[in-house]
Amino acid sequence: MNPKVSIFYPSGSLDRITGGKLRQEVIEVVEAGTKTILIDFQDVVFMDSSGLGNLVSLFKGVRSRKGELCFCSLIPQVKMVFSLIGLDQVFEIYENQEEFKQATLTPNPKAIKATLTSKLEVIKMSQKVSIFYPSGNLDGMRSNQLRQEVIEVVEAGAKAILIDCQDVVFMDSSGLGNLVSLLKTVRSKNSELWFCSLIPQVKMIFELTRLDRVFKIYANQEEFEQTALTPDATNS
């Protein structure tokens, strides 16, 4: 590739330590004269809020030194994080290195959006607790359907709702917004809303937005049953 472009290949988990190390190494290269940096995420399988913070800091550091920072080969879960907090509108993101090579010849690179299919199922655990099982892509349309169906159940008399997210693999900002709206509606009707079985990437979205402090989240249904199914929780 162009000798004026340096490519970095982080792998595994991008957390506080590995993200900080990457940031330092990239800054050193930029200060040595390289003005275009490409970070290839093909081997990154997880990124926490500290890792994300290091990328934001790195982006500012590279820009302040008149350099350019680009990303490629993001897995869907990492793309989701970027999209959710709007960084896909700030960072230059490419599908792969080939697209990077082609797109750097044009002024307006495009961010790649992940698309997934999904379905929605609901079952009753008891007369007082209803469990919903969204799956696949929890975007604006699917999350709105979920919100409407949950509200129908609550208006029919249910006082406790559990949303099991074990099969949710992608959630965008519209999906998250509909969950916040759902929580407000359920509480306004004197009912309770819980979540369980979030995969790490979705759980990170809740943590980044601090909604883990607002929503009641359990590791799985077993923990929910042991912790939440009390007379107070189910309004017996």
Short mmCIF file of C-alpha atoms in Angstrom, two decimals, residues 117-123 130-153 161-168 179 182 195:
data_model
loop_
_atom_site.label_atom_id
_atom_site.label_comp_id
_atom_site.label_asym_id
_atom_site.label_seq_id
_atom_site.Cartn_x
_atom_site.Cartn_y
_atom_site.Cartn_z
CA THR A 117 -33.07 -9.89 9.91
CA SER A 118 -35.09 -10.61 13.02
CA LYS A 119 -38.27 -12.05 14.41
CA LEU A 120 -40.25 -11.55 17.58
CA GLU A 121 -41.77 -14.13 19.88
CA VAL A 122 -43.65 -13.82 23.16
CA ILE A 123 -44.63 -16.40 25.75
CA SER A 130 -44.82 -12.00 30.42
CA ILE A 131 -41.58 -12.78 28.59
CA PHE A 132 -40.72 -11.38 25.17
CA TYR A 133 -37.99 -12.80 22.95
CA PRO A 134 -36.84 -10.30 20.31
CA SER A 135 -34.13 -11.60 18.00
CA GLY A 136 -31.71 -10.53 15.30
CA ASN A 137 -31.74 -6.83 14.54
CA LEU A 138 -33.54 -4.63 17.07
CA ASP A 139 -33.85 -1.51 14.92
CA GLY A 140 -36.48 1.20 14.78
CA MET A 141 -39.17 -0.90 13.09
CA ARG A 142 -38.67 -4.07 15.11
CA SER A 143 -38.30 -2.28 18.45
CA ASN A 144 -41.45 -0.26 17.75
CA GLN A 145 -43.33 -3.50 17.12
CA LEU A 146 -41.95 -4.85 20.39
CA ARG A 147 -42.99 -1.67 22.21
CA GLN A 148 -46.54 -1.87 20.88
CA GLU A 149 -46.94 -5.54 21.76
CA VAL A 150 -45.59 -5.06 25.27
CA ILE A 151 -47.93 -2.13 25.86
CA GLU A 152 -50.89 -4.24 24.70
CA VAL A 153 -49.98 -6.92 27.24
CA ILE A 161 -42.54 -7.74 31.72
CA LEU A 162 -39.25 -9.51 31.03
CA ILE A 163 -37.48 -8.95 27.71
CA ASP A 164 -35.00 -11.76 27.08
CA CYS A 165 -32.34 -10.46 24.67
CA GLN A 166 -30.39 -13.69 24.23
CA ASP A 167 -31.05 -13.71 20.47
CA VAL A 168 -30.57 -9.98 19.83
CA LEU A 179 -36.79 0.79 24.71
CA LEU A 182 -41.27 1.60 26.46
CA PHE A 195 -34.19 -7.25 30.73
#
